[in-house]
PDB file of C-alpha atoms in Angstrom:
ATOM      1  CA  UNK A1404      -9.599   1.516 -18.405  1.00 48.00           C
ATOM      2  CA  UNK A1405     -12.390   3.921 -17.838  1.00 58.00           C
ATOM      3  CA  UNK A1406     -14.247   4.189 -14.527  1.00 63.00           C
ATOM      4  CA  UNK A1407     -17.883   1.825 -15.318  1.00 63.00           C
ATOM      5  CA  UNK A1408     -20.981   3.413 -14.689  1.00 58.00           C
ATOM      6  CA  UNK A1409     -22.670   1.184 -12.061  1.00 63.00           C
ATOM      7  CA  UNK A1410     -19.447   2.633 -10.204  1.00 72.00           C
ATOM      8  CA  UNK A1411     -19.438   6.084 -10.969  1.00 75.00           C
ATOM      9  CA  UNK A1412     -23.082   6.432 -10.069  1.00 79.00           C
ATOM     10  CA  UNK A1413     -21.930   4.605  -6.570  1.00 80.00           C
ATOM     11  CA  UNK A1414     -18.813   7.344  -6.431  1.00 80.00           C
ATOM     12  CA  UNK A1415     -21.389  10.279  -7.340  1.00 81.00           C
ATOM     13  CA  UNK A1416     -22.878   9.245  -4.061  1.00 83.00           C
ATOM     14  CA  UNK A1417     -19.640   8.809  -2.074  1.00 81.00           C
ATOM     15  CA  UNK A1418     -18.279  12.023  -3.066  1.00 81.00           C
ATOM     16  CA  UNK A1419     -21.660  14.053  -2.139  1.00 81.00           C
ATOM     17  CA  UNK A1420     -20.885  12.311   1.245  1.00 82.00           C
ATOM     18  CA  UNK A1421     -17.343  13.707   1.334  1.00 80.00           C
ATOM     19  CA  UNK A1422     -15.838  10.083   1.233  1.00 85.00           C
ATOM     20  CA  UNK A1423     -12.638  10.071   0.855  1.00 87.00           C
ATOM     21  CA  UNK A1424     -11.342   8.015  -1.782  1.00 89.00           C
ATOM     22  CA  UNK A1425      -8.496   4.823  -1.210  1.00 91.00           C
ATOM     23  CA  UNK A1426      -6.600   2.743  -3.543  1.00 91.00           C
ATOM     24  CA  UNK A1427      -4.480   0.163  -2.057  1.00 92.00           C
ATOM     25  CA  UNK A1428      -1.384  -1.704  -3.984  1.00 92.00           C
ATOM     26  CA  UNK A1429       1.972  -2.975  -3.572  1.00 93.00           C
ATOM     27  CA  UNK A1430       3.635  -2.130  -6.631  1.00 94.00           C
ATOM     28  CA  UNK A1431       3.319   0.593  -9.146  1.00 94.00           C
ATOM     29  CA  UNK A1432       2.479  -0.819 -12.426  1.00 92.00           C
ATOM     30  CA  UNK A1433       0.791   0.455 -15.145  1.00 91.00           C
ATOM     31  CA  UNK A1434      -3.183  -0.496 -13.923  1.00 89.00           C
ATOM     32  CA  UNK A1435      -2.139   1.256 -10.190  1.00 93.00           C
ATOM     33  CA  UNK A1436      -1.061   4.305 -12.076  1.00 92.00           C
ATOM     34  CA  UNK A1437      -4.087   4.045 -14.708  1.00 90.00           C
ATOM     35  CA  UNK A1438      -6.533   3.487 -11.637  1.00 90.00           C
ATOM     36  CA  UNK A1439      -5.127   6.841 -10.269  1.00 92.00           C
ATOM     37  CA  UNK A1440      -5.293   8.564 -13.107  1.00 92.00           C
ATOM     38  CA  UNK A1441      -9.007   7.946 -13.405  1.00 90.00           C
ATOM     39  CA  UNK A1442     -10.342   8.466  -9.785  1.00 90.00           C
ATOM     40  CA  UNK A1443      -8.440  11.417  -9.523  1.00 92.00           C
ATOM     41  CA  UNK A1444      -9.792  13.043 -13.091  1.00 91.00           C
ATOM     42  CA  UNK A1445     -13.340  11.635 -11.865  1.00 89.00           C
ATOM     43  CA  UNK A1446     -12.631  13.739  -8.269  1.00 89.00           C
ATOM     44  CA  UNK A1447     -11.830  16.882 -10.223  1.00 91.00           C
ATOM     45  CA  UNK A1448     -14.176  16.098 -12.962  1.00 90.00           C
ATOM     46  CA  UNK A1449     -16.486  16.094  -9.883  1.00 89.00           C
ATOM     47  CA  UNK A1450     -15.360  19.889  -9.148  1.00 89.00           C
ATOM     48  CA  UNK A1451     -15.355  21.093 -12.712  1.00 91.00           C
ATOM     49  CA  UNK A1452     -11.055  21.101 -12.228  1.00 89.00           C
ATOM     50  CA  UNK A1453      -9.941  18.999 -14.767  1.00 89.00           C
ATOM     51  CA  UNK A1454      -7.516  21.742 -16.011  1.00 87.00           C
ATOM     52  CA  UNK A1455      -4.842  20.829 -12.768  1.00 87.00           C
ATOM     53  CA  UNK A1456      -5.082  17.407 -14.195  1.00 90.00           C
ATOM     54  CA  UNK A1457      -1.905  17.207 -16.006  1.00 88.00           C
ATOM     55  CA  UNK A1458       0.281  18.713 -13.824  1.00 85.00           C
ATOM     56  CA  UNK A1459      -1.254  17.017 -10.828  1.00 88.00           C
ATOM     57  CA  UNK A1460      -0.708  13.440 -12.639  1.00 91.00           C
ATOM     58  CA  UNK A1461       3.000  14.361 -13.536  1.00 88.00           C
ATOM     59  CA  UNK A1462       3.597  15.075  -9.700  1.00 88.00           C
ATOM     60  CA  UNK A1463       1.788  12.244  -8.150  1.00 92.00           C
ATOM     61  CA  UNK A1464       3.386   9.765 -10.219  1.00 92.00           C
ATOM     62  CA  UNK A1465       7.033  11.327  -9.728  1.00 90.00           C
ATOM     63  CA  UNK A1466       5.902  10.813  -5.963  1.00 91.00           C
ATOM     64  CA  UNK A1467       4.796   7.216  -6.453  1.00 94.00           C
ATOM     65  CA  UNK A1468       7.757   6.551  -8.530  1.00 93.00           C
ATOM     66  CA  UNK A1469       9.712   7.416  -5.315  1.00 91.00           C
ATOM     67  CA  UNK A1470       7.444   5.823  -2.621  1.00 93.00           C
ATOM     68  CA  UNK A1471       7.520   2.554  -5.398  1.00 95.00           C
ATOM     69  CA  UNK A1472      11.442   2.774  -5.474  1.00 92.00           C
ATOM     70  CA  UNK A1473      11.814   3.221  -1.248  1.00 92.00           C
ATOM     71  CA  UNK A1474       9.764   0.078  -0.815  1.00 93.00           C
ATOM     72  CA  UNK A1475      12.375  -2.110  -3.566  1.00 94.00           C
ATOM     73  CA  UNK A1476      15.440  -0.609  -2.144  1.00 91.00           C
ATOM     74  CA  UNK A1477      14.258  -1.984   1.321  1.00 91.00           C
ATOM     75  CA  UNK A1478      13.468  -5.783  -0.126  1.00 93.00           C
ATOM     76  CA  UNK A1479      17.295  -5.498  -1.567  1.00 93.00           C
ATOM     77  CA  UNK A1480      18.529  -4.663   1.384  1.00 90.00           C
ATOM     78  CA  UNK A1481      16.640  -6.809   3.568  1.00 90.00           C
ATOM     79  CA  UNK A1482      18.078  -9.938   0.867  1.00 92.00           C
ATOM     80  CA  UNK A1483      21.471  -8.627   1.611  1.00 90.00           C
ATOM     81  CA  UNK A1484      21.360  -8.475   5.302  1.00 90.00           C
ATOM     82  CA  UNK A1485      21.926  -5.021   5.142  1.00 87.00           C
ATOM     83  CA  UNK A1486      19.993  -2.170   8.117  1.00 84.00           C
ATOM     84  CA  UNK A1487      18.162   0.008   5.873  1.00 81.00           C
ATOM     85  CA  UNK A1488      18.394   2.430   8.819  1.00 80.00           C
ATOM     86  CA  UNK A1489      21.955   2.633   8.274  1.00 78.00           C
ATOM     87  CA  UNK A1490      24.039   5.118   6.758  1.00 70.00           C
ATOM     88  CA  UNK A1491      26.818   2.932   6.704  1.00 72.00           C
ATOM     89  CA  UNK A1492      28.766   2.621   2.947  1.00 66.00           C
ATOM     90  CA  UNK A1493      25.105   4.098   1.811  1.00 73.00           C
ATOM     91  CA  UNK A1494      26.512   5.468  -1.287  1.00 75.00           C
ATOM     92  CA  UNK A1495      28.041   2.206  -2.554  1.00 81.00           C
ATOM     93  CA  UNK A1496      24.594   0.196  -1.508  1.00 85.00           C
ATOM     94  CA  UNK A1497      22.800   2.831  -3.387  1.00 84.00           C
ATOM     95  CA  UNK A1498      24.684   2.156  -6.551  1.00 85.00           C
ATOM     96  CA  UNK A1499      24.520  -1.328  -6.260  1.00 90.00           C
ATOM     97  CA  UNK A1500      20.875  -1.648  -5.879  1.00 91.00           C
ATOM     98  CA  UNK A1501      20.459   1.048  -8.732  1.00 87.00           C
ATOM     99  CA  UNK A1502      22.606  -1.867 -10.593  1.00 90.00           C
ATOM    100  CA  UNK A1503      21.142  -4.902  -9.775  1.00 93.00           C
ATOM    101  CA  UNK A1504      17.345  -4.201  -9.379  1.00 93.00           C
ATOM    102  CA  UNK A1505      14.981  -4.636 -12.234  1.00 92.00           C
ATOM    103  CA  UNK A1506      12.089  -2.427 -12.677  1.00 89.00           C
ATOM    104  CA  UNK A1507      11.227  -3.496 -15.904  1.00 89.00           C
ATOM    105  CA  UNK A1508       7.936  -5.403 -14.589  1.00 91.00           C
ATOM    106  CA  UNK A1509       6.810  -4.472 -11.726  1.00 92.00           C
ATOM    107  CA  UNK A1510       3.773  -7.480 -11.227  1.00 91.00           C
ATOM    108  CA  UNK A1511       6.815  -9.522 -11.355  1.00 92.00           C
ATOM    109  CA  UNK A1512       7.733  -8.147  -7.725  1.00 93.00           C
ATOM    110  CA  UNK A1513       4.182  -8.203  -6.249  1.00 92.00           C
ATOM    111  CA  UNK A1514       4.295 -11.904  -4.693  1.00 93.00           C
ATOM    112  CA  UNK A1515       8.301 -11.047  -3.162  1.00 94.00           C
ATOM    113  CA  UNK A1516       6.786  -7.138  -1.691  1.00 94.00           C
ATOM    114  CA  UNK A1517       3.700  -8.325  -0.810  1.00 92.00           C
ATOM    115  CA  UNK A1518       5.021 -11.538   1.649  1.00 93.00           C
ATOM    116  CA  UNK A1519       7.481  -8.494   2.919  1.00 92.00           C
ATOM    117  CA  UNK A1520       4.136  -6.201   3.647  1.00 91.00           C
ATOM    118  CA  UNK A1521       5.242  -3.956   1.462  1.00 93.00           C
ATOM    119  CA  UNK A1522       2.346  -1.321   0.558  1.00 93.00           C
ATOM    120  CA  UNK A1523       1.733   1.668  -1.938  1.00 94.00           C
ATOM    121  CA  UNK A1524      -1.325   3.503  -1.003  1.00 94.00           C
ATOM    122  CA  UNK A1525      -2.799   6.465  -2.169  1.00 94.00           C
ATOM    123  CA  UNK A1526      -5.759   8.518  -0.345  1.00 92.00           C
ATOM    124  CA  UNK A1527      -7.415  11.488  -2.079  1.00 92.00           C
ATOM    125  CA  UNK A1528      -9.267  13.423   0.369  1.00 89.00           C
ATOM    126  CA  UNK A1529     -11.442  16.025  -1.582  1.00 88.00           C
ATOM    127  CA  UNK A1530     -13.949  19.248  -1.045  1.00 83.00           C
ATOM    128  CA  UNK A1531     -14.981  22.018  -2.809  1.00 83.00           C
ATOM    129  CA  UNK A1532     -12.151  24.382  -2.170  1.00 82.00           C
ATOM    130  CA  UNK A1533      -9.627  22.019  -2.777  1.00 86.00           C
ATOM    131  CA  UNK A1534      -7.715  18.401  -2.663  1.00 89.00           C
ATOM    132  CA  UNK A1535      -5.377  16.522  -1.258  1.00 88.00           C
ATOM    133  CA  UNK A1536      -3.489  13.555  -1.822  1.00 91.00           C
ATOM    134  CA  UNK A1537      -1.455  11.446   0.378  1.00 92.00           C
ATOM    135  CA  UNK A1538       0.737   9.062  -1.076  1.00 94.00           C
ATOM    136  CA  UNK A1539       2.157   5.876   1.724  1.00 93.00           C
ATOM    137  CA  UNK A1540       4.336   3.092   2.175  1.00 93.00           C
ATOM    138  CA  UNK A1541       6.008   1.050   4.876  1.00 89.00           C
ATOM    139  CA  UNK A1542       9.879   1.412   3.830  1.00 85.00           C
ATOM    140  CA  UNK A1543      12.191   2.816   6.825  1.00 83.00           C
ATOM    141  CA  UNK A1544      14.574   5.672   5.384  1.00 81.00           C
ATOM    142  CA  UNK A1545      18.109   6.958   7.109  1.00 79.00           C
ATOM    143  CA  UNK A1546      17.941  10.210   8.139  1.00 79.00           C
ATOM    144  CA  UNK A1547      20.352  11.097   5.908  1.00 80.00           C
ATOM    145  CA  UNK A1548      17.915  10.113   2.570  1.00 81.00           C
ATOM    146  CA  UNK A1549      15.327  12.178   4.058  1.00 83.00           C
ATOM    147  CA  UNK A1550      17.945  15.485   4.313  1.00 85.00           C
ATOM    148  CA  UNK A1551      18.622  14.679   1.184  1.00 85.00           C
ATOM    149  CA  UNK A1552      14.977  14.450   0.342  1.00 86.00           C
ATOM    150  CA  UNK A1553      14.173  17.853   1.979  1.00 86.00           C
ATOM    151  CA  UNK A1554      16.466  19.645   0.500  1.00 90.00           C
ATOM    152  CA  UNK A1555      15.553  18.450  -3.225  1.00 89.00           C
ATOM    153  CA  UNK A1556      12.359  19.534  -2.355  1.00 87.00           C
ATOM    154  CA  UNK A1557      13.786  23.129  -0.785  1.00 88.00           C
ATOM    155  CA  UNK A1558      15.666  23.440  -4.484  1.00 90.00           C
ATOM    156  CA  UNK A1559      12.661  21.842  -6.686  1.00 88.00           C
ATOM    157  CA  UNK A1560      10.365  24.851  -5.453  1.00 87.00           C
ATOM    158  CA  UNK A1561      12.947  27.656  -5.411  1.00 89.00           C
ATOM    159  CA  UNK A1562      13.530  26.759  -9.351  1.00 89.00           C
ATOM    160  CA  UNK A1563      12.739  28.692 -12.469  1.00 88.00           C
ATOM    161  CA  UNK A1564      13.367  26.677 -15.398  1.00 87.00           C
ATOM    162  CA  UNK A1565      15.232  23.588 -15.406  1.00 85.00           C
ATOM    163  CA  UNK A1566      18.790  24.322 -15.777  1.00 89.00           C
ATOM    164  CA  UNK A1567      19.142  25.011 -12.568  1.00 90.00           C
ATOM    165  CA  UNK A1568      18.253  21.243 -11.557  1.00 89.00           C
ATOM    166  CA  UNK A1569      21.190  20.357 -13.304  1.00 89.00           C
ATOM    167  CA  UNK A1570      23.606  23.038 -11.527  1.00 90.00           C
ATOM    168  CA  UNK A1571      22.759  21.664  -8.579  1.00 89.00           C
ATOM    169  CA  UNK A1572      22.520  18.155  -9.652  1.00 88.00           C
ATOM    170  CA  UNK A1573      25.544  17.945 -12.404  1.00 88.00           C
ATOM    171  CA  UNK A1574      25.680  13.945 -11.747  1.00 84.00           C
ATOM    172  CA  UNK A1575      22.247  12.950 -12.284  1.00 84.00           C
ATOM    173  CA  UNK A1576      23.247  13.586 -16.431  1.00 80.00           C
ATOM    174  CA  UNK A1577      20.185  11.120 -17.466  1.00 79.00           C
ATOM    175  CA  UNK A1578      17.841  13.163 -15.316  1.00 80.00           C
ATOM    176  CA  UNK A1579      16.462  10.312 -13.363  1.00 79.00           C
ATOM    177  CA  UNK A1580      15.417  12.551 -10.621  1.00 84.00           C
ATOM    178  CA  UNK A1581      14.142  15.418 -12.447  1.00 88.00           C
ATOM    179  CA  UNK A1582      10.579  14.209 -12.178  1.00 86.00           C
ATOM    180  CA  UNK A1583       9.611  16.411  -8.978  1.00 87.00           C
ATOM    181  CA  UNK A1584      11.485  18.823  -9.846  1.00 89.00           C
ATOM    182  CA  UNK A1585       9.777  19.280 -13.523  1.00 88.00           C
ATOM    183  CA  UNK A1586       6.090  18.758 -12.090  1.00 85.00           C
ATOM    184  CA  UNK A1587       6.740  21.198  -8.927  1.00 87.00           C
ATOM    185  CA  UNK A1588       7.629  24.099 -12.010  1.00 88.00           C
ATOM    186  CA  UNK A1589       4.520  23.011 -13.970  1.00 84.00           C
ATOM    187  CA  UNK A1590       2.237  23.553 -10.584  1.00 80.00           C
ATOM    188  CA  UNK A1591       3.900  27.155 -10.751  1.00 82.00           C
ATOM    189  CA  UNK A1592       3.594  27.830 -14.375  1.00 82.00           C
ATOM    190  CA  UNK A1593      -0.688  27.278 -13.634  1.00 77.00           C
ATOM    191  CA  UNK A1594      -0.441  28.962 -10.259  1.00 76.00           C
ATOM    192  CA  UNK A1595      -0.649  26.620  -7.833  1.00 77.00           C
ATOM    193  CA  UNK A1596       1.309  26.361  -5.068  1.00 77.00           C
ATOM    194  CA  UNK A1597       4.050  23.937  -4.703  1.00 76.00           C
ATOM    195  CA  UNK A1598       4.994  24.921  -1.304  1.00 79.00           C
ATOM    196  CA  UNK A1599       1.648  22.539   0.031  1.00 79.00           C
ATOM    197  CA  UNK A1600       3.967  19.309  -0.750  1.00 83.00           C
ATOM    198  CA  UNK A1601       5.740  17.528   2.551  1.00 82.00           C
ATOM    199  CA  UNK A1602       6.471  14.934   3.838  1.00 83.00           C
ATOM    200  CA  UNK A1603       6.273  12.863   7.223  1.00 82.00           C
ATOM    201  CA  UNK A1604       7.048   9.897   8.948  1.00 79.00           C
ATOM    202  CA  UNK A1605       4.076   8.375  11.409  1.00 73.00           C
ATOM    203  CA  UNK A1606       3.856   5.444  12.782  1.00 72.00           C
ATOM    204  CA  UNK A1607       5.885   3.402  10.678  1.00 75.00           C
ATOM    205  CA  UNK A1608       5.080   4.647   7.471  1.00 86.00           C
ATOM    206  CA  UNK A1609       6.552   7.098   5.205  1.00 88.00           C
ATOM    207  CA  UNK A1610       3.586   9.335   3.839  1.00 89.00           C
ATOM    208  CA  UNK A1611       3.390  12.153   0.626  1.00 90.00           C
ATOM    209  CA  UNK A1612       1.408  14.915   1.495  1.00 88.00           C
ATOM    210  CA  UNK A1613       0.209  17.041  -1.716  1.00 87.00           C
ATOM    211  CA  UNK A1614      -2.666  19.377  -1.402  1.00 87.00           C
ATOM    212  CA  UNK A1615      -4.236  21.314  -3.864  1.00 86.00           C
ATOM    213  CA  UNK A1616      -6.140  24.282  -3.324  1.00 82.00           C
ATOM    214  CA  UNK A1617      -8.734  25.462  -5.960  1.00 82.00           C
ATOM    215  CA  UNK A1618      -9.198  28.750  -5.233  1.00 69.00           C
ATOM    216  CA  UNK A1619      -8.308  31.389  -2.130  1.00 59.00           C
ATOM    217  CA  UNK A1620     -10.694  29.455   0.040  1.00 54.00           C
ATOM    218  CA  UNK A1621      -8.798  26.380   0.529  1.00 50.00           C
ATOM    219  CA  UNK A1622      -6.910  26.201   4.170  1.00 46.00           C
ATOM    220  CA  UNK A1623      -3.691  24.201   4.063  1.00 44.00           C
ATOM    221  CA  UNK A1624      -3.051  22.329   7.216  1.00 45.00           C
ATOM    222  CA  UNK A1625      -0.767  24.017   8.176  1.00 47.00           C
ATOM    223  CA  UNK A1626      -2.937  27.097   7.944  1.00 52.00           C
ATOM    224  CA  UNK A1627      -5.374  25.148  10.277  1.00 45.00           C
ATOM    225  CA  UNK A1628      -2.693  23.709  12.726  1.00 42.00           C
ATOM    226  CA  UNK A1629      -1.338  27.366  12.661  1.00 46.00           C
ATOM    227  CA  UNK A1630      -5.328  27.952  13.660  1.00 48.00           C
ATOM    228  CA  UNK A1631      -5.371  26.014  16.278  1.00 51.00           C
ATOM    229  CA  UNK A1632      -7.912  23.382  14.541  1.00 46.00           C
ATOM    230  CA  UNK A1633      -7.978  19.842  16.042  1.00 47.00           C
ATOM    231  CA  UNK A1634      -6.172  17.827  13.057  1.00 42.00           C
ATOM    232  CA  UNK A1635      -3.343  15.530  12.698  1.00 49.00           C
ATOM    233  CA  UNK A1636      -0.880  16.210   9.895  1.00 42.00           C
ATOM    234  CA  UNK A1637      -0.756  12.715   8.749  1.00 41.00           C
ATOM    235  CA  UNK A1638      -3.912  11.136   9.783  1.00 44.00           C
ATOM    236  CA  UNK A1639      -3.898   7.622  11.216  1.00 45.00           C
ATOM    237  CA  UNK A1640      -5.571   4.741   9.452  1.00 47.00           C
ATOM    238  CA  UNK A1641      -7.498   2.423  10.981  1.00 49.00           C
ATOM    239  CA  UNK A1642      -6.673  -1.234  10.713  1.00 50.00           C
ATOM    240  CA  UNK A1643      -9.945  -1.524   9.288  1.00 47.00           C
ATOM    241  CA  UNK A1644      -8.802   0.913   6.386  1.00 44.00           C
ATOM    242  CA  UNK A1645      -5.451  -0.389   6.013  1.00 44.00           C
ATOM    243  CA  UNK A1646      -6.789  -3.687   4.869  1.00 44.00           C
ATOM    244  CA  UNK A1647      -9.646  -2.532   2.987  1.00 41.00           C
ATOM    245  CA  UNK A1648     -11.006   0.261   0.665  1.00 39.00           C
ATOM    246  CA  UNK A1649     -13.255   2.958   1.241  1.00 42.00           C
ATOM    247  CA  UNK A1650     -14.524   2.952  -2.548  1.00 41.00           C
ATOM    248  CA  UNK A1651     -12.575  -0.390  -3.955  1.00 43.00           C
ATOM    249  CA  UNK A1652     -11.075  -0.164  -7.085  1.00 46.00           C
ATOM    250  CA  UNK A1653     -10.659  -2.750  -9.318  1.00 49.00           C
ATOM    251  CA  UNK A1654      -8.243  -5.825  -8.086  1.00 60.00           C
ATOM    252  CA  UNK A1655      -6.573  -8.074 -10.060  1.00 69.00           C
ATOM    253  CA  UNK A1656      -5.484 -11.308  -9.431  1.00 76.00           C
ATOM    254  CA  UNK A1657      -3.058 -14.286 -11.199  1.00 82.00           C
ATOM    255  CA  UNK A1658      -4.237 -16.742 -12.825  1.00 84.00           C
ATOM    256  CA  UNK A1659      -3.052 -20.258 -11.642  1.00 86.00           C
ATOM    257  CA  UNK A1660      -3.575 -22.176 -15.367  1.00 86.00           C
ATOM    258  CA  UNK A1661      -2.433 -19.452 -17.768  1.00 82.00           C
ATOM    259  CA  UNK A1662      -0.423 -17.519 -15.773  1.00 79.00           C
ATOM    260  CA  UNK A1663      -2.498 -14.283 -16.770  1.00 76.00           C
ATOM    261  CA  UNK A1664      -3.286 -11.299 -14.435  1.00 75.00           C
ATOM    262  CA  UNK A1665      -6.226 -10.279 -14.944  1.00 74.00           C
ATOM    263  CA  UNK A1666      -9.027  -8.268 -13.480  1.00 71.00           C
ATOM    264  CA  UNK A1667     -10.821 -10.150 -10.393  1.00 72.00           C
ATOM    265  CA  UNK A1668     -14.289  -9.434 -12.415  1.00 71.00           C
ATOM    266  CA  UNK A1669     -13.435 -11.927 -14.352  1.00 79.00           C
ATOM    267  CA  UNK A1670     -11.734 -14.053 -11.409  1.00 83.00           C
ATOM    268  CA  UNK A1671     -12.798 -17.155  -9.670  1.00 86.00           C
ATOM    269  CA  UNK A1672     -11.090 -17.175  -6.804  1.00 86.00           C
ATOM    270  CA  UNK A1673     -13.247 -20.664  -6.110  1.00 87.00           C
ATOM    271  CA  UNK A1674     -15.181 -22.150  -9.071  1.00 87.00           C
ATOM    272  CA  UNK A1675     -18.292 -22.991  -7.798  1.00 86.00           C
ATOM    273  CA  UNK A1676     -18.812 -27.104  -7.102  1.00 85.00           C
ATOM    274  CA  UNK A1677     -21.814 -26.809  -9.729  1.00 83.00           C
ATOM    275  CA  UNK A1678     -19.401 -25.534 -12.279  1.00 85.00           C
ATOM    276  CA  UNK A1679     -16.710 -27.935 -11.816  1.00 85.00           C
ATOM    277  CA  UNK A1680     -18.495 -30.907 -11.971  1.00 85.00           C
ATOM    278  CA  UNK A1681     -19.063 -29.361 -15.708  1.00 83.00           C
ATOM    279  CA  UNK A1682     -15.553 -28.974 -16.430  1.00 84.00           C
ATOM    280  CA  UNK A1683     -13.792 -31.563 -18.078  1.00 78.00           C
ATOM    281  CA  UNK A1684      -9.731 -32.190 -16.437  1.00 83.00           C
ATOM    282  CA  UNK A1685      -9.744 -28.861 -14.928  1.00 87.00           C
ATOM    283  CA  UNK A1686      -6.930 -28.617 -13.060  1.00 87.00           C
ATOM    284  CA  UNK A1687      -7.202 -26.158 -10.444  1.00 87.00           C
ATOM    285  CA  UNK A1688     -10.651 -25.528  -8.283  1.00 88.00           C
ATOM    286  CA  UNK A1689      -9.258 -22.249  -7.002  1.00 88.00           C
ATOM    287  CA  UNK A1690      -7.640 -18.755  -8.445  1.00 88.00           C
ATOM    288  CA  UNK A1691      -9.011 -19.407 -12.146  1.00 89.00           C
ATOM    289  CA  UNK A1692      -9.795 -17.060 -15.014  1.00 86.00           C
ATOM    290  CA  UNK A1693     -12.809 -17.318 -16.500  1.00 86.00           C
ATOM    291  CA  UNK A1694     -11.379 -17.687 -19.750  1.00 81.00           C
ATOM    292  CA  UNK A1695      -9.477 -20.754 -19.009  1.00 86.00           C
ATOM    293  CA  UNK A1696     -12.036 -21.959 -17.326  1.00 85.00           C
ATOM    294  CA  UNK A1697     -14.409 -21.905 -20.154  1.00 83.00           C
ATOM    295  CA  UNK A1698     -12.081 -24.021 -22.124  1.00 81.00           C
ATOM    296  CA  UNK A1699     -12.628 -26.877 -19.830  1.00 83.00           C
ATOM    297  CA  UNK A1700     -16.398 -26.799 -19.510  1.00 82.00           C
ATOM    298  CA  UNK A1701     -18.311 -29.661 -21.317  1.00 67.00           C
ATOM    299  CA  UNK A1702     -20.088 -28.346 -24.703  1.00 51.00           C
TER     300      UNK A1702
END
């Protein structure tokens, strides 16, 4: 789904500003990753950079893939009655969680993650020297995961082709974790730096860090730490951000009658009194799509 005009004309505006831009979700499905996909081409579109599009995409959704899969293993484990903190038998709960969770549908899961406060958000952050994504969620990791996780990364950006994943990873024969790995060697093959890639844990939540520069001008932060320069590594949100968007994407909500989920455009989440008096049997007043709706309006 393309970005409308109305809304580009209204992100045109945001990004002369220097808003940043925020999409909020709770599980990665296919419109979260389709939503990124477009703001992030429109943001480099923006800076004539649509060439670091591919590789960029590959990366991001590698990292979402993980922040997505973080947030699921702690809803298992949380069922069982298990410390996700814990190291304890952490090889044998790993396998059975691999196992028994299904990711075949993720919209399925929203409801269960979202009652848990489970979140996926991603913030692009954007100038004309460069961008920067960062990629969050609220799923507590053992220390051991994130050794584990820094060293994949170590290895992922010390690689040359891809056979040397699998030296170092001879079990993983299905390549399930090869993502980062094959996205961090497509950065390199274009020149860009996959060294700007980290990761952090403040307050509470578990935060991606991947920023892009376009040209020599772009200062990494940790260039501008190193500097001296009065930033935070992992910014804080505000409450007020946490709940809300700073450009709002599209939402999409279920529909009570059909069952549907569909886009909140076309989404009464109250049907007007004047437009149920109209309807004929209708059996819900609240969370209703307009096209059920319009089957149970008098002719």
């Amino acid at each position: 789904m393309e970005i409308e005009l109305a809304k580009k004309e209204r992100l045109i505006r945001a990004m002369e500003l220097g808003k940043k831009i925020v999409l909020h979700g709770v599980v990665l499905s296919q419109y979260y990753k389709s939503n990124v996909e477009n703001y992030l081409r429109f943001c480099l579109e923006y800076y004539q950079k649509t060439d670091i599009l591919p590789p960029s995409l590959s990366l991001i959704y590698s990292l979402l893939e993980m922040a997505f899969k973080e947030n699921c293993r702690n809803s298992y484990y949380t069922e069982k009655g298990w410390d996700p903190l814990s190291s304890e038998s952490l090889t044998e709960r790993e396998a059975e969680f691999e196992t028994n969770w299904d990711f075949s549908d993720p919209l399925k899961l929203r409801n269960r993650l979202k009652e848990e406060g489970s979140i996926l958000r991603t913030t692009i952050h954007h100038s004309g020297s460069g961008v920067s994504l960062e990629i969050a969620n609220l799923a507590p990791i053992t220390s051991e995961a994130e050794e584990a996780l820094t060293e994949y990364l170590s290895r992922a950006k010390s690689y040359h082709d891809l056979s040397e994943y699998y030296e170092d990873y001879p079990f993983d024969e299905e390549g399930r974790e090869i993502g980062i790995a094959l996205a961090i060697l497509q950065f390199k093959e274009i020149g860009l730096d996959p060294n700007l890639l980290r990761f952090d844990t403040a307050e509470g939540e578990h935060v991606f860090r991947l920023e892009i520069g376009f040209n020599g001008e772009y200062l990494s932060l940790r260039t501008r730490l190193e500097n001296d320069e009065d930033v935070r590594p992992f910014r804080s949100h505000s409450q007020a951000e946490k709940d809300g968007e700073t450009i709002s994407p599209w939402k999409i909500s279920v529909c009570k009658i059909c069952g549907r989920t569909v886009d909140d455009r076309i989404f009464f989440h109250t049907v007007p009194p004047d437009v149920v008096a109209k309807a004929k049997d209708l059996p819900f007043t609240e969370e209703v799509c307009a096209w059920c709706l319009s089957g149970y309006l008098k002719l």
